[in-house]
Short mmCIF file of C-alpha atoms in Angstrom, two decimals:
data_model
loop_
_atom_site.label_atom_id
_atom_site.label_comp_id
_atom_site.label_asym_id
_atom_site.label_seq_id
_atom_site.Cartn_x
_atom_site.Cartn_y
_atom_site.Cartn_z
CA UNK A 243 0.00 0.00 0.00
CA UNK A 244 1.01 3.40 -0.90
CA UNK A 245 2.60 5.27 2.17
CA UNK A 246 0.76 8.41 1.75
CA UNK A 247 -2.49 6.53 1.58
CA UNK A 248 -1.14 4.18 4.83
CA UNK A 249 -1.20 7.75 6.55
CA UNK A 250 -4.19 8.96 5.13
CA UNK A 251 -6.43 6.18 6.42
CA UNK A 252 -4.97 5.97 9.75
CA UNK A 253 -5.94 9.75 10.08
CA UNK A 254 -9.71 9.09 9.48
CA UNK A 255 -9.96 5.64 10.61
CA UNK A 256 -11.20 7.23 14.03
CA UNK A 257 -13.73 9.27 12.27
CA UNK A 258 -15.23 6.41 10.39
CA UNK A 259 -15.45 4.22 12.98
CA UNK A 260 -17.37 6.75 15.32
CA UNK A 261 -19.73 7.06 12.31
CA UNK A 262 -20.23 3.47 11.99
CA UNK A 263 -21.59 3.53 15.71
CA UNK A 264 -18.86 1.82 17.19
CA UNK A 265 -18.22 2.53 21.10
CA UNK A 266 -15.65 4.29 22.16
CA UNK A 267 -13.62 5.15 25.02
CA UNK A 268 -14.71 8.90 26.59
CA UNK A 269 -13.43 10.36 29.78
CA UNK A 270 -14.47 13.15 32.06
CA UNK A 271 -11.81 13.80 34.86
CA UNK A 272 -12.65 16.99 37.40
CA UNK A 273 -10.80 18.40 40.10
CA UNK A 274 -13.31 19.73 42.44
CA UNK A 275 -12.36 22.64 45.73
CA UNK A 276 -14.53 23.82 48.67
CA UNK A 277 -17.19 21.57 47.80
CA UNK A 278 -18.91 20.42 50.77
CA UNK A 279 -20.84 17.20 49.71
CA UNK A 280 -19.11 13.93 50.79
CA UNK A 281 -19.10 12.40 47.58
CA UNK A 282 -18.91 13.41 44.16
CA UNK A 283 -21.66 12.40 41.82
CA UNK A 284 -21.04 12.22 37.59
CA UNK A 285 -24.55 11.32 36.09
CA UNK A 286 -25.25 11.10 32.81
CA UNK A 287 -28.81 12.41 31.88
CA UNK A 288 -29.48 10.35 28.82
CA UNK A 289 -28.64 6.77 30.51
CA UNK A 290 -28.49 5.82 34.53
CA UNK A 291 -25.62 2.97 33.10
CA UNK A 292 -23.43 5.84 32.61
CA UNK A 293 -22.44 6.93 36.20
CA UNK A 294 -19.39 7.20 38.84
CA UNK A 295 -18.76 8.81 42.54
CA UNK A 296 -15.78 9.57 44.42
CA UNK A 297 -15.52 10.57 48.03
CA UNK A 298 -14.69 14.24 47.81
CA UNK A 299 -11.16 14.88 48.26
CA UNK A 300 -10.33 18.56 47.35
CA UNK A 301 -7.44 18.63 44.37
CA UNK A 302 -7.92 14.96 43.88
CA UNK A 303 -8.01 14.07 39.73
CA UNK A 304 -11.63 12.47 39.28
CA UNK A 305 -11.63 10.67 36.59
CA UNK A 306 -14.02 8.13 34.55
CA UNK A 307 -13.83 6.61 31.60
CA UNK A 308 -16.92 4.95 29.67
CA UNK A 309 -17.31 3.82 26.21
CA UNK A 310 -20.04 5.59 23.91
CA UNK A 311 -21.31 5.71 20.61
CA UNK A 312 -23.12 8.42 20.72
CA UNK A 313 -23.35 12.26 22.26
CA UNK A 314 -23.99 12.36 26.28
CA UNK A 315 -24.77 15.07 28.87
CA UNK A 316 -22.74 14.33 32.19
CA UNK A 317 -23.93 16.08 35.34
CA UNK A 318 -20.89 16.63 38.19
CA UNK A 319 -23.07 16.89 41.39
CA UNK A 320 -26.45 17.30 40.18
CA UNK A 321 -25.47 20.72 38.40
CA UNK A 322 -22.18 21.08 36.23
CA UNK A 323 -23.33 19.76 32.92
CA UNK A 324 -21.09 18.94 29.93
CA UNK A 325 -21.68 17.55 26.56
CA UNK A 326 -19.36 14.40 25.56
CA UNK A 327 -19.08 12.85 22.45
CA UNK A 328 -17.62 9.13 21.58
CA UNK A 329 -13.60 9.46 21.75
CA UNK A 330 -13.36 12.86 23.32
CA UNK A 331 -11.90 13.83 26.43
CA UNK A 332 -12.79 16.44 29.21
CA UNK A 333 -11.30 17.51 32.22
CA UNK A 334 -12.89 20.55 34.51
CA UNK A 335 -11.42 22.54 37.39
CA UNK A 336 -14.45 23.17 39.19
CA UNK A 337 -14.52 25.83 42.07
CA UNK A 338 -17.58 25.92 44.38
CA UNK A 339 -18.73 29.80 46.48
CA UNK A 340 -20.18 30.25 49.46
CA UNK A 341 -23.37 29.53 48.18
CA UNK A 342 -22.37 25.76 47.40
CA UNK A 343 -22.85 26.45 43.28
CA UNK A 344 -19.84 26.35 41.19
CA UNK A 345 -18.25 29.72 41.09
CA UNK A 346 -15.71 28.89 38.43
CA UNK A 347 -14.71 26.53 35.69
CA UNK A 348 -11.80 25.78 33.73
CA UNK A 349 -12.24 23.34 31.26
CA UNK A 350 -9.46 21.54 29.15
CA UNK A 351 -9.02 18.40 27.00
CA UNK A 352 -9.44 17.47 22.90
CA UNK A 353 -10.05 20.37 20.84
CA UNK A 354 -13.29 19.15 19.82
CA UNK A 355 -14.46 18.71 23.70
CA UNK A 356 -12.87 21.96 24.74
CA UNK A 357 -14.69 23.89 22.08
CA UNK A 358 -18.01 22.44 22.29
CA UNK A 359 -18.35 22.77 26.00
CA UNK A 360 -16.74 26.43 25.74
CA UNK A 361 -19.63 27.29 23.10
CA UNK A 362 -22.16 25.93 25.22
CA UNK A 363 -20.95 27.83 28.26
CA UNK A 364 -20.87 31.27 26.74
CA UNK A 365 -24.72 30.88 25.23
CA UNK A 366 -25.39 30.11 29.07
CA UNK A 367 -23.19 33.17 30.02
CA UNK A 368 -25.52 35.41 27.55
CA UNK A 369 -28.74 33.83 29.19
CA UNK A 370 -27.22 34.74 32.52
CA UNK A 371 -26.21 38.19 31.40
CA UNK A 372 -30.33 38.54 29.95
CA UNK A 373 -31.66 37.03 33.30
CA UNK A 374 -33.49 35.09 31.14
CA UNK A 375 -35.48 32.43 33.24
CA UNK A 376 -35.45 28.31 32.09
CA UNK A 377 -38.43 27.75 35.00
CA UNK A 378 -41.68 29.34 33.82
CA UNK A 379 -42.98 29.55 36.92
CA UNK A 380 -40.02 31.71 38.16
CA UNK A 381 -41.47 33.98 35.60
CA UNK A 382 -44.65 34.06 36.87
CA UNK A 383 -43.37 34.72 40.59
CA UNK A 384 -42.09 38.04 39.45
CA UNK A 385 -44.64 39.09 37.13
CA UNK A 386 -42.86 38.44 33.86
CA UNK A 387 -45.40 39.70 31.03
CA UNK A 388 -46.23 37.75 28.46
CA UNK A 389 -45.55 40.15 25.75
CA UNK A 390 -42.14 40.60 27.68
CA UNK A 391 -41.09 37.08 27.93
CA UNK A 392 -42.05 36.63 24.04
CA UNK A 393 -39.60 39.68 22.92
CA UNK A 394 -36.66 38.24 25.53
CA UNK A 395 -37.42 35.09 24.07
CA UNK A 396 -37.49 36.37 20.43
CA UNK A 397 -33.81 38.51 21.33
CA UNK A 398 -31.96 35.44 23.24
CA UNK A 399 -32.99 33.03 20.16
CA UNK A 400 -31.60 35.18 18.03
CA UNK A 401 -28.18 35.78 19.99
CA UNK A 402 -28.07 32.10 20.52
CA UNK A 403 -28.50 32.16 16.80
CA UNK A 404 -25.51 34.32 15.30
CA UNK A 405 -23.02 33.05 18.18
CA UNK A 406 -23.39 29.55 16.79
CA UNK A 407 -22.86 30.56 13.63
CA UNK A 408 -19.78 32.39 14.41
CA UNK A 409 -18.18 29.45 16.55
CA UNK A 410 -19.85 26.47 14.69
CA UNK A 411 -16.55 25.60 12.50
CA UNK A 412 -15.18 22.84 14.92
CA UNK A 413 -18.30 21.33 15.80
CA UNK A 414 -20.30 18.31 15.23
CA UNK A 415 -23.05 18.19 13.34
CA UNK A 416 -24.57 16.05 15.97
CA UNK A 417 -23.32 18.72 18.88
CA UNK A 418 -25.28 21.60 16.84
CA UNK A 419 -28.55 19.67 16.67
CA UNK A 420 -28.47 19.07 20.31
CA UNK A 421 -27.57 22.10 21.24
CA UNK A 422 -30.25 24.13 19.05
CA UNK A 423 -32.31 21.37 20.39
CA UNK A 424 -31.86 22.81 23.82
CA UNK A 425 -32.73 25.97 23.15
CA UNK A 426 -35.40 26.09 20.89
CA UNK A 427 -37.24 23.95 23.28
CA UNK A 428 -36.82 26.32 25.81
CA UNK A 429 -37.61 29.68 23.93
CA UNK A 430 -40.81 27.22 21.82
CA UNK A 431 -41.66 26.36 25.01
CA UNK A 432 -42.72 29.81 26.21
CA UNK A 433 -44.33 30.70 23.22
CA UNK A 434 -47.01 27.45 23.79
CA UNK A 435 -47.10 27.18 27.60
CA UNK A 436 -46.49 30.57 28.99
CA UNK A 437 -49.63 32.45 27.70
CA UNK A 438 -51.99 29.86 29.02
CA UNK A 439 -50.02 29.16 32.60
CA UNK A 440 -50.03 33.45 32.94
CA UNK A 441 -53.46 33.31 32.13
CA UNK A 442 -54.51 30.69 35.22
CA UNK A 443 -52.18 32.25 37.14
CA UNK A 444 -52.63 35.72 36.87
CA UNK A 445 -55.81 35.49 35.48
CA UNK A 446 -55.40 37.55 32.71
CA UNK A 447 -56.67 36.36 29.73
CA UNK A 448 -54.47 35.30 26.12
CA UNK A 449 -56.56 37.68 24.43
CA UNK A 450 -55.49 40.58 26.74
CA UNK A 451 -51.69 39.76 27.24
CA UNK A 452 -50.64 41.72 24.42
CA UNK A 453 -48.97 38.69 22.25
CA UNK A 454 -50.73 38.60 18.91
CA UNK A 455 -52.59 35.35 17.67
CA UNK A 456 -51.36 32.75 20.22
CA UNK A 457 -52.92 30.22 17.38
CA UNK A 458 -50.21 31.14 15.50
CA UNK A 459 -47.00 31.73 17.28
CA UNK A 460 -45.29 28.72 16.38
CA UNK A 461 -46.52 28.46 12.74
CA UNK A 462 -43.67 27.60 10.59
CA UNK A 463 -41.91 25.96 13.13
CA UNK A 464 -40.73 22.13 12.41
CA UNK A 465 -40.22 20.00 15.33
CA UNK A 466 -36.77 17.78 15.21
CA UNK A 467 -36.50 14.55 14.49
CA UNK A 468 -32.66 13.71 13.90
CA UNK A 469 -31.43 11.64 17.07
CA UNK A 470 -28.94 14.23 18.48
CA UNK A 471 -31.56 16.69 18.95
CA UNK A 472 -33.71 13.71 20.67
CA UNK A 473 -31.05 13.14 22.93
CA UNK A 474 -32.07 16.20 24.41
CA UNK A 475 -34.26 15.52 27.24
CA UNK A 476 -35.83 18.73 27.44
CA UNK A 477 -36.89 18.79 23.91
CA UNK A 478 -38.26 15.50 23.99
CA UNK A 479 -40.20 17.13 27.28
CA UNK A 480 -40.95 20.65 24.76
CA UNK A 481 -42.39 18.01 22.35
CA UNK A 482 -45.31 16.87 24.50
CA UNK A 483 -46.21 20.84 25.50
CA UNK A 484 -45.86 20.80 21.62
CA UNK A 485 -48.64 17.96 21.31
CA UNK A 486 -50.73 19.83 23.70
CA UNK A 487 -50.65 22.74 22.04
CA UNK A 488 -51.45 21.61 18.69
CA UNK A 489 -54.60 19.44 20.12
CA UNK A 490 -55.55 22.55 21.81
CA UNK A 491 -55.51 24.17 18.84
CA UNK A 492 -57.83 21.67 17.20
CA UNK A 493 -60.21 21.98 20.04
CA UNK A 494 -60.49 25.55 19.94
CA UNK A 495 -60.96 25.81 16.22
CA UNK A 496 -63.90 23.20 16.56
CA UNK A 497 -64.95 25.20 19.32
CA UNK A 498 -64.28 22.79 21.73
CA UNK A 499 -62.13 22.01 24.77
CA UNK A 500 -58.89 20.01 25.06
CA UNK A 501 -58.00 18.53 28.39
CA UNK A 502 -54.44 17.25 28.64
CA UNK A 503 -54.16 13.65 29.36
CA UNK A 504 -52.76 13.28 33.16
CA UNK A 505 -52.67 8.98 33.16
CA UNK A 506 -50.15 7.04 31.74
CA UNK A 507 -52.63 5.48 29.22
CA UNK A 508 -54.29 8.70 27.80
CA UNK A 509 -50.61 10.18 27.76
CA UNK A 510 -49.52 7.15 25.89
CA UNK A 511 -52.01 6.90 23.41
CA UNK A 512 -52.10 11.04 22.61
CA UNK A 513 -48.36 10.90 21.51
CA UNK A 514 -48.64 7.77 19.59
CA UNK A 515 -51.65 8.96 17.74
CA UNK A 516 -49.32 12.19 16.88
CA UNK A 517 -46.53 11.82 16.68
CA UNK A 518 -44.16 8.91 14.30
CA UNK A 519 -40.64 7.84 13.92
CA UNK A 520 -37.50 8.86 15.66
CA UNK A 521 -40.17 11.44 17.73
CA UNK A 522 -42.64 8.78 19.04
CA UNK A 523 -39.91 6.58 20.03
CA UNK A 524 -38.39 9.08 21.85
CA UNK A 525 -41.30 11.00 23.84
CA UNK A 526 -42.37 7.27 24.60
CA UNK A 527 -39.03 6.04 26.27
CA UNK A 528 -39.26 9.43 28.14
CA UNK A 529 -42.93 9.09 29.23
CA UNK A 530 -42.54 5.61 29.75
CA UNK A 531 -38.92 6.03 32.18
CA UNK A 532 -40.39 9.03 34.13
CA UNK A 533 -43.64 6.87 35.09
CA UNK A 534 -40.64 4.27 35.90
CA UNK A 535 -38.53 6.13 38.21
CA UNK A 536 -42.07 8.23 40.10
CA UNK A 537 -41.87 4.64 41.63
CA UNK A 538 -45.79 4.41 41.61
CA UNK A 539 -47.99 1.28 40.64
CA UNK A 540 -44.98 0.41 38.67
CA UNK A 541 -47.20 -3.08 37.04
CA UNK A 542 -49.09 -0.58 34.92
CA UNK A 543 -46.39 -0.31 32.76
CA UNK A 544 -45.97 -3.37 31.42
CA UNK A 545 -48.69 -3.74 28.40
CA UNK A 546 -47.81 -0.23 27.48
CA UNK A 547 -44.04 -1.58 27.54
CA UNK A 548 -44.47 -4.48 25.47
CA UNK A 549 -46.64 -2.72 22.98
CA UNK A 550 -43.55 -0.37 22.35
CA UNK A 551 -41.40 -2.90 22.29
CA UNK A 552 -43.19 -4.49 19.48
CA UNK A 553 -44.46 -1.63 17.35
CA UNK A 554 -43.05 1.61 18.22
CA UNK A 555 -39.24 1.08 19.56
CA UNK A 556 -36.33 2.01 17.10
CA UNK A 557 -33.43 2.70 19.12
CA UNK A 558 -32.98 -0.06 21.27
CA UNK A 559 -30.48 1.83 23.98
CA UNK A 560 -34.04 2.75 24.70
CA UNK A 561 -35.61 -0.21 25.66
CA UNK A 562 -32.14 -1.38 27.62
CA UNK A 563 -32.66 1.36 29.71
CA UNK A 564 -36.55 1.08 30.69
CA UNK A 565 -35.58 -2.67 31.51
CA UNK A 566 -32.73 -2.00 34.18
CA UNK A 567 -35.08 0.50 35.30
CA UNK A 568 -37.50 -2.22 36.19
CA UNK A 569 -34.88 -4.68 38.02
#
């Protein structure tokens, strides 16, 4: 074999195999000061297999190492979150205040790691620097207008928006669907549920909160379906407020009313009859592993399980998960 072609594949050997889905081996390492836990907790938010603790030893190198073939979100203590993809490397100097919250972070490691996490960390610095609220009903305890929270919304998108593009170069594919993921769910998210929940709350009616046609403030929009984005467990959660709101819509235009199914059957059955694919698969596993973990009359799961199983399941990480949830 010609040298230059030797060298040539061993350079993107790596790269094809992480496209073929094979595992492989990822590491987060932290070293963690003035934290006052007794142990350190990593957690990773897509899978409960992916998970390590340390007793808390201030200076002390942390480090795990899992194999992966596919993006993750690891939480350090229940808080610190980074995004790891298969064959990347991490390591965080984390500094915890007075107030027990990390106060500072260094981050270090592969390029691709170091620049994906960095990225994600200044969009959080900008959402910081708007006080712009995740928790809706943090907005509502301070009297957060609608028409307000719609034009903050409309401004941080569109921040979020032109930093990506300026830092993008570097980055996955699969990181930049996950990460838009993350925040369109969050800024979509207001535009569906924070009109009605002001409205109960505050008792101020859509009509009079000054936001346009609320029947049409997500028209245009496309929900995501490609699997990075899915990985996203607070899109997948957007994407039932999403349901709702479309049913809702339907009601209202029929001039009816739409109650949102609260049991595990109705719940079930509303996002299969809406949603297919990569989606339904994924709101499923999410419905289905919530009801799991609540800990509750835990049998009732079972027909709905095996139905999915049988009809509705494409990524079988997914069913894995639900059963070592049930052992």
């Amino acid at each position: 074999m010609d040298k230059k072609l030797f060298l040539l594949l061993c350079l993107i050997m790596p790269f094809l195999s992480a496209r073929a889905g094979e595992k492989m081996k990822t590491t987060l390492s932290c070293q963690i000061y003035d934290y006052r836990g007794e142990m350190i907790y990593y957690d990773c938010v897509q899978t409960p297999m992916v998970r390590a603790e340390f007793h808390t030893n201030p200076g002390e190198n942390h480090t795990y190492s899992f194999d992966t073939d596919r993006l993750v979100t690891m939480l350090v203590n229940g808080r610190e979150q980074f995004i790891l993809q298969p064959g990347d490397s991490l390591h965080a100097v984390i500094r915890y205040g007075q107030d027990g919250r990390p106060e500072q972070v260094e981050i270090s490691g592969t390029e691709r790691a170091v620049r994906q996490n960095t990225l994600r960390r200044d969009i959080r610095d900008i959402q910081l620097a708007m006080r712009y609220k995740t928790q809706l009903l943090a907005c509502i305890a301070i009297d957060t207008k609608p028409a307000d929270r719609f034009r903050d919304s409309h401004t941080f998108m569109d921040k979020v928006n032109k930093l990506i593009a300026l830092e993008e170069d570097g980055c996955s594919p699969e990181f930049l669907n996950y990460l838009r993921a993350e925040y369109e769910g969050i800024v979509y998210g207001s535009y569906v549920e924070y009109p009605p929940l002001y409205a109960d709350t505050r008792h101020v009616p859509i009509e009079k909160q000054g936001i346009g046609d609320y029947w049409t403030v997500v028209d245009g929009y496309q929900p995501r379906s490609d699997k990075a984005s899915l990985r996203c467990m607070p899109y997948s959660e957007f994407l039932v407020l999403y349901c709702f709101y479309q049913r809702t819509k339907e009601a209202h235009a029929a001039g009816k009313t739409y109650t949102r199914p609260r049991q595990l059957e109705d719940l079930y059955k509303e996002i299969v009859s809406f949603y297919d694919g990569n989606q339904r698969d994924a709101i499923l596993f999410l419905i289905m592993s919530n009801y799991i973990r609540n800990g509750k009359e835990i049998e009732k799961i079972d027909p709905y399980l095996k139905e999915y199983k049988e009809k509705y399941n494409l990524d079988k990480e997914y069913v894995a998960i639900l059963e070592s949830l049930l052992q």
